[in-house]
Short mmCIF file of C-alpha atoms and ligand atoms in Angstrom, two decimals:
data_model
loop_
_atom_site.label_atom_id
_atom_site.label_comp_id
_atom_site.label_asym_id
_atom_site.label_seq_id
_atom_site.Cartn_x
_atom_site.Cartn_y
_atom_site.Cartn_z
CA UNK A 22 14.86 -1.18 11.63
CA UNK A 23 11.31 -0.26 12.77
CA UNK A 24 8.88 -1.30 10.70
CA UNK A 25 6.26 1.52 9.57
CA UNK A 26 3.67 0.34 11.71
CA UNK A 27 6.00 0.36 14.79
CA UNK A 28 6.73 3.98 14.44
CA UNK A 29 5.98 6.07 17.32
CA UNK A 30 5.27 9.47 15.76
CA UNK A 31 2.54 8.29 13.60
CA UNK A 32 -0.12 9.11 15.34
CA UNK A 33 1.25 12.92 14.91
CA UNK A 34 1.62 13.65 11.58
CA UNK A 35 -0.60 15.52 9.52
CA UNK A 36 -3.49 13.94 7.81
CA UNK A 37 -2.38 11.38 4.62
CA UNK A 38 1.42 11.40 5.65
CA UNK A 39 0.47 8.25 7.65
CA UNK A 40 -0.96 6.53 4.48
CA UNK A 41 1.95 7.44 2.51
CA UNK A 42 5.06 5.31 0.79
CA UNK A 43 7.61 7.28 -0.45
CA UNK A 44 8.53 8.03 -4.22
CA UNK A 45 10.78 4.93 -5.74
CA UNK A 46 13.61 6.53 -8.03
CA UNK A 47 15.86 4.42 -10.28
CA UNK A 48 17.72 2.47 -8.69
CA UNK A 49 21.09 4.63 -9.06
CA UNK A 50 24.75 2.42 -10.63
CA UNK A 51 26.47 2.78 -7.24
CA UNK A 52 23.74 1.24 -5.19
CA UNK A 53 23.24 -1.64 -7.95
CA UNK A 54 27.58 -2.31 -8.12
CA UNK A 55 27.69 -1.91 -4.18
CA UNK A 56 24.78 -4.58 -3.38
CA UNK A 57 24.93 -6.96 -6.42
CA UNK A 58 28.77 -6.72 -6.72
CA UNK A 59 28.97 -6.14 -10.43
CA UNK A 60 31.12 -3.54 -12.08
CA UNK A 61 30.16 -1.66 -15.68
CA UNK A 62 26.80 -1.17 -14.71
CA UNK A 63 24.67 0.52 -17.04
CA UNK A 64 21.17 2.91 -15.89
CA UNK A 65 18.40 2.94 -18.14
CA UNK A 66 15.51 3.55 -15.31
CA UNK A 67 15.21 7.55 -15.20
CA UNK A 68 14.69 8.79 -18.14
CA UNK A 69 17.96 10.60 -18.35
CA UNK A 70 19.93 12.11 -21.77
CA UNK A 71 22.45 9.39 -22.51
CA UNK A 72 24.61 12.07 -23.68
CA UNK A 73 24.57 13.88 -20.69
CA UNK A 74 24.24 18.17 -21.02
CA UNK A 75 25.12 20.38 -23.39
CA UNK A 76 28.80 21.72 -23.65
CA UNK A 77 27.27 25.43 -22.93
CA UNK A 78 26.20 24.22 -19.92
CA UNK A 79 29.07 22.69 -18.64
CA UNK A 80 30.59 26.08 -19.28
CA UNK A 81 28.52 27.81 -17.44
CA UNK A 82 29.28 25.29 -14.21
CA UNK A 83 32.38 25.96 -14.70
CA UNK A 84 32.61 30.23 -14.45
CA UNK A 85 29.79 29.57 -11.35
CA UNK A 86 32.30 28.17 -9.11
CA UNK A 87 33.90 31.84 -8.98
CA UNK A 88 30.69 33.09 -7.29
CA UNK A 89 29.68 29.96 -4.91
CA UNK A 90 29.94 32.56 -1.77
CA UNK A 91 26.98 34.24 -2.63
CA UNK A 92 23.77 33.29 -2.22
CA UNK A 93 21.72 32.48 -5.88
CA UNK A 94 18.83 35.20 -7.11
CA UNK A 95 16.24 33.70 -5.69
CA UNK A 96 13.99 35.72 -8.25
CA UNK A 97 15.72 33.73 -11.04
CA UNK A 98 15.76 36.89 -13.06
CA UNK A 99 18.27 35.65 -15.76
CA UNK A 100 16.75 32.24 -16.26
CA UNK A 101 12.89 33.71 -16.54
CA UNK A 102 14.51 36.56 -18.85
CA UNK A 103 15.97 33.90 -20.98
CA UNK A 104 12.82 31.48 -20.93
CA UNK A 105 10.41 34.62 -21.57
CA UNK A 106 12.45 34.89 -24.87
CA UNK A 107 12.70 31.40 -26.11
CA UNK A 108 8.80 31.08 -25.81
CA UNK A 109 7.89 34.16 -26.35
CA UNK A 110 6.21 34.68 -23.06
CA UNK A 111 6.93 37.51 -20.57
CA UNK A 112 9.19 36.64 -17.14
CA UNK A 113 5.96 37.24 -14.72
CA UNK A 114 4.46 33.91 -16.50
CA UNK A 115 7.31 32.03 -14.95
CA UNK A 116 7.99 30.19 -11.58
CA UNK A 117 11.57 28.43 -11.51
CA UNK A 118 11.45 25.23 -9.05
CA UNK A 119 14.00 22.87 -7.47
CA UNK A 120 13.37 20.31 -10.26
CA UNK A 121 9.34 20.46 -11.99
CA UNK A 122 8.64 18.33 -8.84
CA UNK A 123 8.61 21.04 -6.57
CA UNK A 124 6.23 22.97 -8.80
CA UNK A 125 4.19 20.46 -8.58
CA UNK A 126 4.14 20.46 -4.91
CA UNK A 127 4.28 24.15 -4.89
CA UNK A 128 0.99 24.03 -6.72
CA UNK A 129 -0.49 21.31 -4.22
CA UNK A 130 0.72 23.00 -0.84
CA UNK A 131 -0.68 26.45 -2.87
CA UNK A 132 -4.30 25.40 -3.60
CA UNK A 133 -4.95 21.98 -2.06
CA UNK A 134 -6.99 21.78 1.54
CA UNK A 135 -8.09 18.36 3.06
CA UNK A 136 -11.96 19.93 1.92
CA UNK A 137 -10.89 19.28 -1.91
CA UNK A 138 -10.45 16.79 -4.82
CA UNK A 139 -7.16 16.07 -6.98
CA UNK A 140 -7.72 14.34 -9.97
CA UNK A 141 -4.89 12.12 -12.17
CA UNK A 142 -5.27 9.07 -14.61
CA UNK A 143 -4.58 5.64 -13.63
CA UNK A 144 -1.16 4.37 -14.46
CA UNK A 145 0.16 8.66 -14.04
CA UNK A 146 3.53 9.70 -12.92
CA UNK A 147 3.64 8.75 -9.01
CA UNK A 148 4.06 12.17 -7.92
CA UNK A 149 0.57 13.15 -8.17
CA UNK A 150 -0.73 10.98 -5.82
CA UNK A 151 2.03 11.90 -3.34
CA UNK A 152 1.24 15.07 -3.48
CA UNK A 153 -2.61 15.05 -3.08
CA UNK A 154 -1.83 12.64 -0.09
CA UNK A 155 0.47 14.66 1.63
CA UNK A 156 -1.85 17.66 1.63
CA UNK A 157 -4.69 15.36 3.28
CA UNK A 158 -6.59 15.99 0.11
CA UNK A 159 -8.54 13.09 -1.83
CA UNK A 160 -7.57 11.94 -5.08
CA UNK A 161 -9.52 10.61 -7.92
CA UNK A 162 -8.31 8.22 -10.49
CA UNK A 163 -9.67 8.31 -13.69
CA UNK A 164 -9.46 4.90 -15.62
CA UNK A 165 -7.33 5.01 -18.17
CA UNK A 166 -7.55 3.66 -22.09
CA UNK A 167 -5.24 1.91 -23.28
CA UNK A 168 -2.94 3.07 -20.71
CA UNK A 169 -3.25 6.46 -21.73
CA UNK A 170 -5.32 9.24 -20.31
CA UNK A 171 -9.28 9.39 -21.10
CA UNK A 172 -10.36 13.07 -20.63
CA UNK A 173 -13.91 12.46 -20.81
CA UNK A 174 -13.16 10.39 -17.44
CA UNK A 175 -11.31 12.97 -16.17
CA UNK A 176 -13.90 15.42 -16.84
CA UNK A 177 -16.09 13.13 -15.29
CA UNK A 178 -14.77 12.98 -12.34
CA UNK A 179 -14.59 17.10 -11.75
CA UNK A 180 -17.32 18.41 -8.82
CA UNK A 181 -17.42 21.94 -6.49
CA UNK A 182 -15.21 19.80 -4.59
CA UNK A 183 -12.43 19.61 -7.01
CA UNK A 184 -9.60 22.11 -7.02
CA UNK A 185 -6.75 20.51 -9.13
CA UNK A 186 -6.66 18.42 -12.46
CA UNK A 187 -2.67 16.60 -12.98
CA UNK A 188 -2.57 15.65 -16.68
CA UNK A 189 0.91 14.01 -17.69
CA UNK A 190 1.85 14.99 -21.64
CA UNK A 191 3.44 12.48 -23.01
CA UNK A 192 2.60 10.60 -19.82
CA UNK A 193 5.58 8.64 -17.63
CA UNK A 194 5.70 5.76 -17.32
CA UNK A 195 3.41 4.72 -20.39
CA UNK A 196 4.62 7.45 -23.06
CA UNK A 197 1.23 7.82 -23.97
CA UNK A 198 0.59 11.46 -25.89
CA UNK A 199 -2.84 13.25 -26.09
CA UNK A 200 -2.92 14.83 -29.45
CA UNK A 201 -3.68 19.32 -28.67
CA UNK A 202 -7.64 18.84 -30.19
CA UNK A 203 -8.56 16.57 -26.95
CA UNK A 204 -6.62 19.09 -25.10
CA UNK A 205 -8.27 21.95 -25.67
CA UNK A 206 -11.74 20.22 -25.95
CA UNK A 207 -10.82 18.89 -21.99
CA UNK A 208 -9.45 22.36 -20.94
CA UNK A 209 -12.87 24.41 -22.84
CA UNK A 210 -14.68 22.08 -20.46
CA UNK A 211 -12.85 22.62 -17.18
CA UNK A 212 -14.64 25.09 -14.79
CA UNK A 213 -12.80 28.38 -13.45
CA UNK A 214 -12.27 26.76 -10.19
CA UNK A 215 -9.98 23.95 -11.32
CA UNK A 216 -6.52 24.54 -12.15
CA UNK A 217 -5.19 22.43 -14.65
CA UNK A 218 -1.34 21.59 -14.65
CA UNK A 219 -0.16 19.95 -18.04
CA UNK A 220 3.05 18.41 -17.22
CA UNK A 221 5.04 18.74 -20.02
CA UNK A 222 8.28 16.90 -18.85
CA UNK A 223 9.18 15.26 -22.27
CA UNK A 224 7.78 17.98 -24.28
CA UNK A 225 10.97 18.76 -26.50
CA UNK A 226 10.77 14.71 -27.03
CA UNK A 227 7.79 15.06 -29.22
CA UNK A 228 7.56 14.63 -32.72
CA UNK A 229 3.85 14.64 -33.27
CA UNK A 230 3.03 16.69 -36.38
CA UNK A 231 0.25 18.53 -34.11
CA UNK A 232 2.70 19.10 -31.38
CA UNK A 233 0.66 19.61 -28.53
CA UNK A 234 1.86 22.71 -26.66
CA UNK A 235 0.24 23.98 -23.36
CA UNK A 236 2.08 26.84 -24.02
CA UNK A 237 -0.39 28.00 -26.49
CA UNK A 238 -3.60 28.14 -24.16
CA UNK A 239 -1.91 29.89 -21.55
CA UNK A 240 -3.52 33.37 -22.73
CA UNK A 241 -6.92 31.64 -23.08
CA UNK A 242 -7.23 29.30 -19.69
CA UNK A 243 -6.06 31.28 -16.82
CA UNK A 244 -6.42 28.43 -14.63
CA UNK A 245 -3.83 26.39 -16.63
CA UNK A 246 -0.50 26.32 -15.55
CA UNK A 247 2.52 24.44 -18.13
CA UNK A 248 5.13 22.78 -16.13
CA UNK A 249 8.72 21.78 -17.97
CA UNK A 250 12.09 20.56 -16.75
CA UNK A 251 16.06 20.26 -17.33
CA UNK A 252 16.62 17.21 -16.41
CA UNK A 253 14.99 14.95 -19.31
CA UNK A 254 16.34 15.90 -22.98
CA UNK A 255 18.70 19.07 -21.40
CA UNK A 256 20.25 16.59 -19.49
CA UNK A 257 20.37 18.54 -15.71
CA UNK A 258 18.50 16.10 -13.80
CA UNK A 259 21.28 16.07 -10.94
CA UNK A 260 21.18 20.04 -10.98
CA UNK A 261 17.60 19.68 -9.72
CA UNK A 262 15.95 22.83 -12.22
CA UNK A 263 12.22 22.80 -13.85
CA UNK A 264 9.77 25.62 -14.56
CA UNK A 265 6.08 26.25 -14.79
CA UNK A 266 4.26 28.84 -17.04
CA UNK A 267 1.11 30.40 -16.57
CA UNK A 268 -1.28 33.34 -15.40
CA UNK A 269 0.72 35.73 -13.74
CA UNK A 270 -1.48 36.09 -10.65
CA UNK A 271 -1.36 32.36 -10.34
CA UNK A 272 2.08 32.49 -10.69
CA UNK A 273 2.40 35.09 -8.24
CA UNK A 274 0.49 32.50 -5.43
CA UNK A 275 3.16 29.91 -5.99
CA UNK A 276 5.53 32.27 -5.26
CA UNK A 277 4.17 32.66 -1.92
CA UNK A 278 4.83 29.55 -1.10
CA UNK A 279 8.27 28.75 -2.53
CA UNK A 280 11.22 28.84 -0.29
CA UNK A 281 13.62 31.95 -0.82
CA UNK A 282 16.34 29.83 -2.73
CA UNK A 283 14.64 27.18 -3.85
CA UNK A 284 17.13 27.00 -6.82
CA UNK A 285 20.95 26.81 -6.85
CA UNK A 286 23.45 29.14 -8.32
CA UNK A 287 24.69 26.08 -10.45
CA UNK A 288 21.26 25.15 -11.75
CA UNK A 289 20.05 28.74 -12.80
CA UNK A 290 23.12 29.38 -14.78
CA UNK A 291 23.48 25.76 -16.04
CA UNK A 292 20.04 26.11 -17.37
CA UNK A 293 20.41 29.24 -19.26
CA UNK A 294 23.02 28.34 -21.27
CA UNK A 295 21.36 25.04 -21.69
CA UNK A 296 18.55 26.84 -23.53
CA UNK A 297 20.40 28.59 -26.01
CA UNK A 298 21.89 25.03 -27.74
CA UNK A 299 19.49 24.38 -30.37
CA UNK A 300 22.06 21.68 -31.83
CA UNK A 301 22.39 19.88 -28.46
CA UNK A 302 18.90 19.45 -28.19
CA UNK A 303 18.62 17.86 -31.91
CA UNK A 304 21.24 15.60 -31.54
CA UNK A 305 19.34 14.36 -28.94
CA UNK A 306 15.80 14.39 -30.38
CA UNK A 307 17.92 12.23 -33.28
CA UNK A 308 19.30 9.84 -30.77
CA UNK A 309 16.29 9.56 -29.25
CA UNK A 310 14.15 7.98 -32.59
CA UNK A 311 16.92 6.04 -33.92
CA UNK A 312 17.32 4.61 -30.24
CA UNK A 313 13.66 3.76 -29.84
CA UNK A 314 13.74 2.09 -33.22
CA UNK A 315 16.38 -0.31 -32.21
CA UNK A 316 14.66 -1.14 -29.18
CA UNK A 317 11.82 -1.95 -30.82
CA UNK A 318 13.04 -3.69 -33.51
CA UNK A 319 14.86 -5.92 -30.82
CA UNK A 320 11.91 -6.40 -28.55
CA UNK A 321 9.84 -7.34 -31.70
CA UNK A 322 12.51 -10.03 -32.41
CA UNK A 323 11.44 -11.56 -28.77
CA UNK A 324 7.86 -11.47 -29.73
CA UNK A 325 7.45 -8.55 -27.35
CA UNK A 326 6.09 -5.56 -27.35
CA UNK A 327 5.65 -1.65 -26.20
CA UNK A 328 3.31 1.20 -25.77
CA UNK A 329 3.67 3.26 -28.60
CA UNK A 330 5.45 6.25 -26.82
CA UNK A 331 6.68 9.74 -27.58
CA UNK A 332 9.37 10.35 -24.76
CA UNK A 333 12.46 8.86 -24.48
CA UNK A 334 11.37 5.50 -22.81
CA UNK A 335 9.57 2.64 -23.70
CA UNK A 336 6.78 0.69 -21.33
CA UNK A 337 7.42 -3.01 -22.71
CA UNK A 338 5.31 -5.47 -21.76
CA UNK A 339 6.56 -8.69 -20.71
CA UNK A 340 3.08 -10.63 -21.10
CA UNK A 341 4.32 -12.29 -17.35
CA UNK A 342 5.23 -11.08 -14.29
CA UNK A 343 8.22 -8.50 -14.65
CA UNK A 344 9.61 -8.29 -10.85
CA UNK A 345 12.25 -11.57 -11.84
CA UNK A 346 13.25 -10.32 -15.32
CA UNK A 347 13.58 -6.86 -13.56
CA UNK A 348 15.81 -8.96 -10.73
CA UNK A 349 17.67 -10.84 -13.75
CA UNK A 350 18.45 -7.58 -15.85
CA UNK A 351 19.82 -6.07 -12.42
CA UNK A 352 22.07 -9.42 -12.08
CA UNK A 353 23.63 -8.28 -15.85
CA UNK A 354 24.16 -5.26 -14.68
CA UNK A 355 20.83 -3.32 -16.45
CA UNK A 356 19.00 -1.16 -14.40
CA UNK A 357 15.52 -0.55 -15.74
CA UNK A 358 12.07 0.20 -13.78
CA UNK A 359 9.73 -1.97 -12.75
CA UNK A 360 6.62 -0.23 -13.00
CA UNK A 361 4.01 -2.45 -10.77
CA UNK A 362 3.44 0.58 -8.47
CA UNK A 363 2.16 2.20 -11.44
CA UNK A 364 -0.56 -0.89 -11.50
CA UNK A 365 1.29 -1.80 -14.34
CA UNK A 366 3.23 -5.89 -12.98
CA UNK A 367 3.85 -7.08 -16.56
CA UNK A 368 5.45 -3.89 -17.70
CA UNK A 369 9.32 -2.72 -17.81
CA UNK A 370 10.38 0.78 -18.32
CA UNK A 371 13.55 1.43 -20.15
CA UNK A 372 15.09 4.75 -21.04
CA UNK A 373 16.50 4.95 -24.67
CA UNK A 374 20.14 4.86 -24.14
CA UNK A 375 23.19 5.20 -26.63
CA UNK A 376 23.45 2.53 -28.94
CA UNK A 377 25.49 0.32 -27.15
CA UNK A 378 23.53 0.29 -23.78
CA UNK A 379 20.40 -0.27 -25.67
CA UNK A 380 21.91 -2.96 -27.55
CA UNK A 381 23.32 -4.33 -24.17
CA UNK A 382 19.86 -4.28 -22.88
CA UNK A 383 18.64 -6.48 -25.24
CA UNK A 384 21.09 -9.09 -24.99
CA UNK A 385 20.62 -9.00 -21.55
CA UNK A 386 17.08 -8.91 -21.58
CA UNK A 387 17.00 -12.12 -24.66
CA UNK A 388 19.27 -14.44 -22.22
CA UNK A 389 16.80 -13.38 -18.88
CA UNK A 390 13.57 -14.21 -20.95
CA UNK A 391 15.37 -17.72 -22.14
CA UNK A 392 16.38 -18.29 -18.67
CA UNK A 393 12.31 -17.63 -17.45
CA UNK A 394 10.87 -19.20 -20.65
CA UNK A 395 13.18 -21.47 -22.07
CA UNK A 396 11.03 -23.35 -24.86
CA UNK A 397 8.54 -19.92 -25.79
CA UNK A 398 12.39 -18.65 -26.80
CA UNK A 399 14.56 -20.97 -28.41
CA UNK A 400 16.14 -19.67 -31.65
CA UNK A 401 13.94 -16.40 -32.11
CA UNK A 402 17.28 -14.06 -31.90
CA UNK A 403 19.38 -16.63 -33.78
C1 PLP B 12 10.83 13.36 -14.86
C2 PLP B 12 9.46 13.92 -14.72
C3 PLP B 12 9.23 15.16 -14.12
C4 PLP B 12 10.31 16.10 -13.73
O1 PLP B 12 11.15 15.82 -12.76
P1 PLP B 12 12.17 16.93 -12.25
O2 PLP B 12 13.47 16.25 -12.33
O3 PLP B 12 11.71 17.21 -10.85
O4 PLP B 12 12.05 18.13 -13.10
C5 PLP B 12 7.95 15.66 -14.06
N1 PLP B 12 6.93 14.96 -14.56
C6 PLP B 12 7.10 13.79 -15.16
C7 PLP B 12 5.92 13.10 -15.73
C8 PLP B 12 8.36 13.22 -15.24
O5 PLP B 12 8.52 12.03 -15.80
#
């Protein structure tokens, strides 16, 4: 295979497509069974609902497949309807996208020139950068603390120049949560030419007593825009289906720039009935903190330990290099993410599974660590 540098058409692509490495997903259980040649695989590396979606959605697939012949609404009437009602917004606040990712690159391709600034927090979900890269634009990385985002550097950081702000809430792949007071401080501070997107991918994970909702400060920021998804605790990542929220004449821009059927029959229809199963969404909430609590618990017995996170994944740090435990786990048939493109070499992400594939994780995990540090470990699980 060519290498990158060998390619031919580089010199004509557009400006920062060059530069660019392409997004690294989980690796998925077929790839890891087909090139390792184990069997039973288990995937903790995408932050996926362990029990999968809700029954109402699987319905819903079901009575779709009568229709498949047409093409979907590409207006996403039903779905906005349906969203307008569950947080109490009206449908023209709404943009439906082929996953939250495409909203975010709707928002990028919408606003973003080479002339202008993008700025995201060190150790931020990948996509960001992506993004600002392929629209030739620059990006500026405010240092984090404590792996989380620091606002006051992001606010820092904002000039005539800068058109778009990406804060992650809780953040992947650290977990890290701003509570809604530094929120709104950072957003009362933001000028009128900066849109803010507050990616809100785990949002239904979140427990925090002050619940930090974007939703809330859509009627008083018109440059904010709220983006959620399907595929994390409704459990539709392979239908591809997300949202975003915001001023209607923002929304009305994206719109512009989002292809005709962006979203598939399947999805839309998936998703509605998705949204009306309160219990579904509990159950998973539930498995979610008892989950995390055994992983810490067994992580602590290893003298290891995690940021303190509010999705439904764990950054735990290794305190040594984690590409070979990352290898090792893979060997045991445990796929987690290595998270070193995120500037972050000592850390392993793991999604919070059901009990058995978290408890499988650790036992995997105790006899890679004994294998790379056989004296730090001896005994500690015994
Ligand atoms: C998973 C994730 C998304 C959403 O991905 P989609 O599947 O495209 O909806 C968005 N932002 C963050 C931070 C995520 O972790």
């Amino acid at each position: 295979m060519a290498t990158s540098s060998d390619n031919i058409f580089l010199s004509l692509t557009a400006p920062g497509v060059a530069g660019l490495t392409p997004y690294q997903p989980g690796k998925p259980i077929e790839t890891l069974e087909r090139e390792y040649g184990v069997s039973n695989a288990i995937k903790l590396a995408s932050n996926e609902n362990p029990l999968g979606p809700s029954p109402r959605a699987l319905e819903a697939l079901a009575r779709v497949r009568a229709d498949l012949a047409r093409y979907p609404d590409g207006a996403a009437f039903s779905l906005k309807t349906a969203l307008a009602r569950h947080l109490d917004l009206t449908p023209e606040q709404f943009i439906i996208g082929n996953g939250s990712n495409e909203i975010l690159e709707l928002v990028t391709r919408a606003f973003v020139t080479p002339e202008n600034e993008v700025i995201f927090s060190e150790h931020a979900f990948a996509v960001y950068a992506i993004m600002t890269q392929a629209v030739g634009s620059r990006a500026r990385v405010a240092r984090a603390l404590e792996y989380g985002h620091d606002l006051d550097a992001m606010a820092a950081l904002v000039n005539d120049r800068t058109r778009l702000v990406f804060v992650a809430n809780p953040n992947n792949p650290t977990g890290t949560l701003l509570d809604a007071a530094s929120l709104e401080n950072f957003l009362e501070g933001v000028p009128a030419h900066v849109l803010v997107v507050l990616d809100e991918a785990y949002f239904e994970y979140v427990t925090a007593a002050d619940h930090p909702d974007g939703t809330r400060w859509l009627a008083r920021f018109p440059n904010l825009l709220v983006a959620r998804t399907f595929s994390k605790i409704y459990g539709l990542a392979g239908l591809r289906v997300g949202y975003a929220m915001g001023n209607p004449q923002l929304i009305s821009l994206l719109e512009r720039v989002r292809q005709p059927f962006n979203v598939n029959a399947a999805a839309l229809s998936a998703a509605e009935a998705a949204l009306e199963d309160d219990t579904h969404l509990q159950r998973s909430r539930e498995l979610n903190t008892q989950g995390m609590a055994q992983i810490l618990d067994g992580i602590r017995k290893l003298n290891l330990s995690a940021l303190p996170s509010a999705g439904n994944f764990l950054a735990i740090d290794l305190g040594q290099t984690a590409a070979p435990i990352y290898e090792g786990l893979l060997r045991q048939g445990v796929i987690v993410r290595p998270v070193a493109n995120y500037g972050m070499p000592d850390f392993l992400r793991v999604t919070i599974g059901l009990p058995d594939e978290n408890a499988r994780f650790l036992r995997a995990l105790e006899q890679v660590l004994s294998h790379h540090n056989p004296h730090e470990l001896q005994g500690v699980n015994a």
